[in-house]
Amino acid sequence: MVTTREKSGVAGRPVGAVVKGRLQQLLAFASLIVIFAFFSVASPFFFTYGNFTAILFSTVVIGTLAIGTTFVIITGGIDLSIGTGMALCAVMSGVFIVNLDLPLAVGLVATVLFGGLMGLVNGINIALLKIPPFIATLAMMLVAEGLALVVSGSAPIYFSEEPAYTKISTGNLIPGVDFPNAVIVLIVVAVIAGVLLTKTVLGRYTYSIGSNEEATALSGIDVRKWKIAVYAFAGLFIGLAGIMISARLGSAQPATGMGYELQAIAAVVIGGTSLSGGKGSIVGTLIGALIISTLNNGLQIMSIPQEWQNVILGCVILVAVYTDILRKKEA
Amino acid sequence: MLTETATPRTLPLLEVEGVDKSFPGVRALSDMRLELRAGEVLALVGENGAGKSTLMKLLSGIHTPDTGTFTLDGEPLTIAGPKHATELGISIIHQEFNLVPHLTVAQNVFIGREPRRARLLLDERRLVRDARELIGRLHLPLDPNAVVGDLTVANQQMVEIAKALSYDPKVLIMDEPTAALNDAEVATLHELIRRFVRPETGVIYISHRMEEIRRIADRVTVIRDGQYVDTVDVAATSTREIIAMMVGRTLADHAGPQGVRADREVLLEVTGLSTKALLKDVTFDLRAGEILGFAGLMGAGRTETARAIVGADPVDGGVLTLRGSRIRIGHPADAVRHGIGYLSEDRKRYGLLLDKDVKANVTLGALARRFTTAGFVHDRAARAAASEYVGSLRIKTPSVDQTTKFLSGGNQQKVVIAKWLARDCDILIFDEPTRGIDVGAKEEIYQLLNELAEQGKSIIMISSELPEVLRMSHRVVVMSEGRVTRILDAAEASQETIMHYATLRPDENVEDAKELGLDPVETGAAEDEEGKA
């Protein structure tokens, strides 16, 4: 069409740009190491293999929720229904596997899909009915909280007849090595989510919608469809988290869910995902979730009262987000 | 022109000397000079990316220069920040308004220095009185109690000006003040500038519009690539000479389009398109390989027509026929599927992912269709395609990984165009394709539009610049008050005929309605309503 006059910028991505783009992750990772080093010096019980696996194990539920939520937050949305939604999914898992006595695999798939269904409803409310994400998922949070109690009759459902179910969380897939299955599940879904976010159309549109929803729509992308897809996809992680928490406890507790959504959102934010949308990563979110569980673990080991742990976590969130703002100012 | 009313002192009012400014990787200004004399309007021109905005940011204290000096009234000047700049007597009106839409005119004008009683309580009455006094002094058509968000763009501009002048500045700097104004509004603005310029004040007027500069400015300073080129008397210099200084080369003279496309196949027919808000029975057709210009005043309904066609806004009625068969469009995704793309006038808001790189922007529309298998993105192919468009459209960017917000307006526009070329649409709707774009890049975009039409693409070009419409269009659709008032062939189109049809008021004027052959009952009712009001 027109002749090339100047160098067209075919050159590969400069290292500086990569470092800059990943700075928030590097910062988060560095703080994780600092926290690790601090607790290792402060307590002789911290730096042990047993404690490492304990930290990883306690990251699983929040990590799973946070991975799904990362997609939602990158679109510029929010999902408050993941905590109580998780409790409802745990109850549904009990219904499927214990009450209805479905085969384990079928029950697991049905539970994950049930989470996806909740996400789908969120997505439809947000994308088609244009209800703001905060309100739509707040409503879903209450609905799920109530339904979990209604369906279970406000009583826990025990998986005592299903020893295989608890193995999903506490069993050791690798014989002779003390490495809980739950952590393997988290790693696998993190890898899948990471690939989806960075290598697929779903991921690209997730970022595009968060960056500029109107421009994305005018570029011929059916933003409504993709937003529904993102919320439904994030819902699958609610279902999975419901399985992981009930497998860990050996029972579906209808009332334990509230509060998890904020921990998961905190993990996402500490990991450098912007609440205004358009940027974020799965690696960052995992680091964020690890920071939270390492803090909780370390503070417990140092016998710091539970009440103080949340105070410290709150301060960590402020520091994490403020460094992100500082970084943006420099750019 | 101002010498008739004021005798300018030869003393410089504001002087900029030897100013250098670098940003990481970019030398934005080098040995920049500028001399504003007291009592004059000095135009500042240069292509986008020439350094005008950087210079403005230095003068408003947003950035500090690496080297060089500023002098105001013979006194050396150090500007600590935007607030300090206004205190020193330099007021700047930026291209993008700094107004709070929910507040009133008076509240906006005195924002941050509201009159108070007993230190804590706002003195709302005095606020309104002060604003009224200021507005009266400036002869502005504003109501101090009006909410700014409800005002027209032109009146919002007036609020900005009132705010700037309320500081009694010595130097008023205006960055593209007329970008969103129509001719009458521009005249009002120029009136205001002339009243402001007194023997002890001066105006720096940044604009792309040459005929405006000729009307308002005494001298013009040209900068190019971050460097000072020259300052000349406007009266003694031709527009062609000024443009040549800006681009560093002379531009060839261009005639209108060659021949009409009457022989070509009709690609798109729009029949009776109406919206609740504005459009009434908009009907026209678009041929293959045709550039169809859309002319009209602000608010005539040109952008609304485009948005209705692509499904960006809800439609009340009307039929779209593509290659003879009726199509339904409910969302821009439907339009793109039918090969109709829309390039908005507001590319930052509707065209670009500003925080994403060139590659992501160029491949956004075509991603699912051209650069994926089973949902997985081929990064290498996407990068190669993006690089190709960067080369062929001559997008000035260090690489395809550059974030688009750092590109100049012209290059951003090219990125948007590249996105649509990558998607390979048959019909492209360009809304103000050269708004805010410098002269050199404008030429390239014109050339590109012509090439696309040559290739058989159909183009709708909405433009507020009549010379642009006349030069590019095979036919011109003229709109007024939401109606198509006339479709002109290139041969019959002229500034005069277009303006005639653009200013018809069929809803208010029976004669105009008759000329258009509209139902007299409807217009009679409209007239009655007016009589009652």
mmCIF file of C-alpha atoms in Angstrom, chain A residues 1-14 17 195-196 198-202 204-205 207-224 226 277-279 331, chain B residues 307 310 312 330-333 336 342 344 348-356 364-365 367-368 372 375-377 379 383 387 390-394 396-401 419-421 448 451 455:
data_model
loop_
_atom_site.group_PDB
_atom_site.id
_atom_site.type_symbol
_atom_site.label_atom_id
_atom_site.label_comp_id
_atom_site.label_asym_id
_atom_site.label_seq_id
_atom_site.Cartn_x
_atom_site.Cartn_y
_atom_site.Cartn_z
ATOM 1 C CA MET A 1 0.000 0.000 0.000
ATOM 2 C CA VAL A 2 2.554 2.570 1.108
ATOM 3 C CA THR A 3 6.258 2.013 1.067
ATOM 4 C CA THR A 4 8.071 1.424 4.298
ATOM 5 C CA ARG A 5 9.997 4.523 5.216
ATOM 6 C CA GLU A 6 11.252 3.905 8.678
ATOM 7 C CA LYS A 7 12.078 0.878 10.727
ATOM 8 C CA SER A 8 8.766 -0.663 11.492
ATOM 9 C CA GLY A 9 9.532 -1.871 14.975
ATOM 10 C CA VAL A 10 9.801 -5.577 14.237
ATOM 11 C CA ALA A 11 12.423 -5.802 16.937
ATOM 12 C CA GLY A 12 11.742 -8.197 19.786
ATOM 13 C CA ARG A 13 10.489 -7.074 23.130
ATOM 14 C CA PRO A 14 13.221 -5.266 25.052
ATOM 15 C CA ALA A 17 9.907 -3.519 29.085
ATOM 16 C CA VAL A 195 -2.599 -20.621 29.749
ATOM 17 C CA LEU A 196 -6.197 -19.558 29.145
ATOM 18 C CA THR A 198 -2.330 -15.500 28.244
ATOM 19 C CA LYS A 199 -2.741 -17.708 25.194
ATOM 20 C CA THR A 200 -6.393 -17.766 24.240
ATOM 21 C CA VAL A 201 -9.022 -15.471 22.827
ATOM 22 C CA LEU A 202 -10.905 -15.629 26.125
ATOM 23 C CA ARG A 204 -7.217 -11.499 25.344
ATOM 24 C CA TYR A 205 -10.803 -10.342 25.417
ATOM 25 C CA TYR A 207 -7.919 -7.891 29.138
ATOM 26 C CA SER A 208 -9.487 -5.880 26.283
ATOM 27 C CA ILE A 209 -12.831 -5.530 28.054
ATOM 28 C CA GLY A 210 -11.087 -4.338 31.199
ATOM 29 C CA SER A 211 -8.935 -1.914 29.266
ATOM 30 C CA ASN A 212 -11.762 -0.294 27.280
ATOM 31 C CA GLU A 213 -15.091 -2.051 27.104
ATOM 32 C CA GLU A 214 -16.685 0.355 24.622
ATOM 33 C CA ALA A 215 -13.780 0.251 22.210
ATOM 34 C CA THR A 216 -13.736 -3.532 22.414
ATOM 35 C CA ALA A 217 -17.458 -3.702 21.621
ATOM 36 C CA LEU A 218 -17.063 -1.280 18.704
ATOM 37 C CA SER A 219 -14.249 -3.475 17.376
ATOM 38 C CA GLY A 220 -16.903 -6.074 16.688
ATOM 39 C CA ILE A 221 -16.455 -8.224 19.772
ATOM 40 C CA ASP A 222 -19.652 -9.347 21.429
ATOM 41 C CA VAL A 223 -18.696 -8.085 24.847
ATOM 42 C CA ARG A 224 -21.929 -9.343 26.411
ATOM 43 C CA TRP A 226 -17.591 -12.781 26.616
ATOM 44 C CA GLY A 277 -9.348 -3.666 35.081
ATOM 45 C CA GLY A 278 -7.098 -4.321 32.117
ATOM 46 C CA LYS A 279 -4.109 -5.788 33.912
ATOM 47 C CA ALA A 331 5.951 5.208 34.450
ATOM 48 C CA ARG B 307 -23.774 4.605 15.572
ATOM 49 C CA VAL B 310 -23.485 -0.319 13.503
ATOM 50 C CA ALA B 312 -23.970 0.985 18.986
ATOM 51 C CA GLY B 330 -28.401 -5.227 17.260
ATOM 52 C CA HIS B 331 -24.820 -4.938 18.416
ATOM 53 C CA PRO B 332 -21.543 -3.742 16.841
ATOM 54 C CA ALA B 333 -20.502 -7.395 16.665
ATOM 55 C CA VAL B 336 -18.659 -6.293 11.938
ATOM 56 C CA TYR B 342 -17.020 2.168 12.566
ATOM 57 C CA SER B 344 -15.244 6.809 16.122
ATOM 58 C CA LYS B 348 -9.313 7.497 22.823
ATOM 59 C CA ARG B 349 -12.688 6.610 24.251
ATOM 60 C CA TYR B 350 -14.164 4.389 21.556
ATOM 61 C CA GLY B 351 -11.271 3.330 19.386
ATOM 62 C CA LEU B 352 -8.248 2.295 21.403
ATOM 63 C CA LEU B 353 -7.134 0.209 24.330
ATOM 64 C CA LEU B 354 -4.880 3.039 25.490
ATOM 65 C CA ASP B 355 -2.999 1.002 28.080
ATOM 66 C CA LYS B 356 -2.363 -1.850 25.660
ATOM 67 C CA LEU B 364 -8.116 -6.888 18.435
ATOM 68 C CA GLY B 365 -10.886 -6.995 15.852
ATOM 69 C CA LEU B 367 -8.102 -11.883 16.624
ATOM 70 C CA ALA B 368 -10.711 -14.621 16.620
ATOM 71 C CA THR B 372 -6.313 -18.214 16.446
ATOM 72 C CA GLY B 375 -9.210 -20.401 20.700
ATOM 73 C CA PHE B 376 -5.433 -20.254 21.046
ATOM 74 C CA VAL B 377 -3.767 -17.069 19.860
ATOM 75 C CA ASP B 379 1.330 -14.603 18.934
ATOM 76 C CA ARG B 383 3.055 -9.744 15.872
ATOM 77 C CA SER B 387 4.517 -5.085 12.250
ATOM 78 C CA VAL B 390 3.066 -0.446 11.256
ATOM 79 C CA GLY B 391 5.284 -0.500 8.180
ATOM 80 C CA SER B 392 2.682 -0.039 5.480
ATOM 81 C CA LEU B 393 0.764 2.718 7.303
ATOM 82 C CA ARG B 394 4.013 4.304 8.501
ATOM 83 C CA LYS B 396 5.711 6.038 14.046
ATOM 84 C CA THR B 397 6.352 3.793 17.027
ATOM 85 C CA PRO B 398 9.531 2.307 18.492
ATOM 86 C CA SER B 399 7.988 -1.168 18.261
ATOM 87 C CA VAL B 400 4.681 -3.019 18.192
ATOM 88 C CA ASP B 401 5.082 -3.406 21.962
ATOM 89 C CA LYS B 419 -7.230 -2.612 13.250
ATOM 90 C CA TRP B 420 -9.980 -2.307 10.655
ATOM 91 C CA LEU B 421 -7.740 -3.162 7.730
ATOM 92 C CA LEU B 448 -5.209 5.855 2.454
ATOM 93 C CA GLU B 451 -6.530 3.724 -1.886
ATOM 94 C CA GLN B 455 -9.614 -1.322 -3.899
#
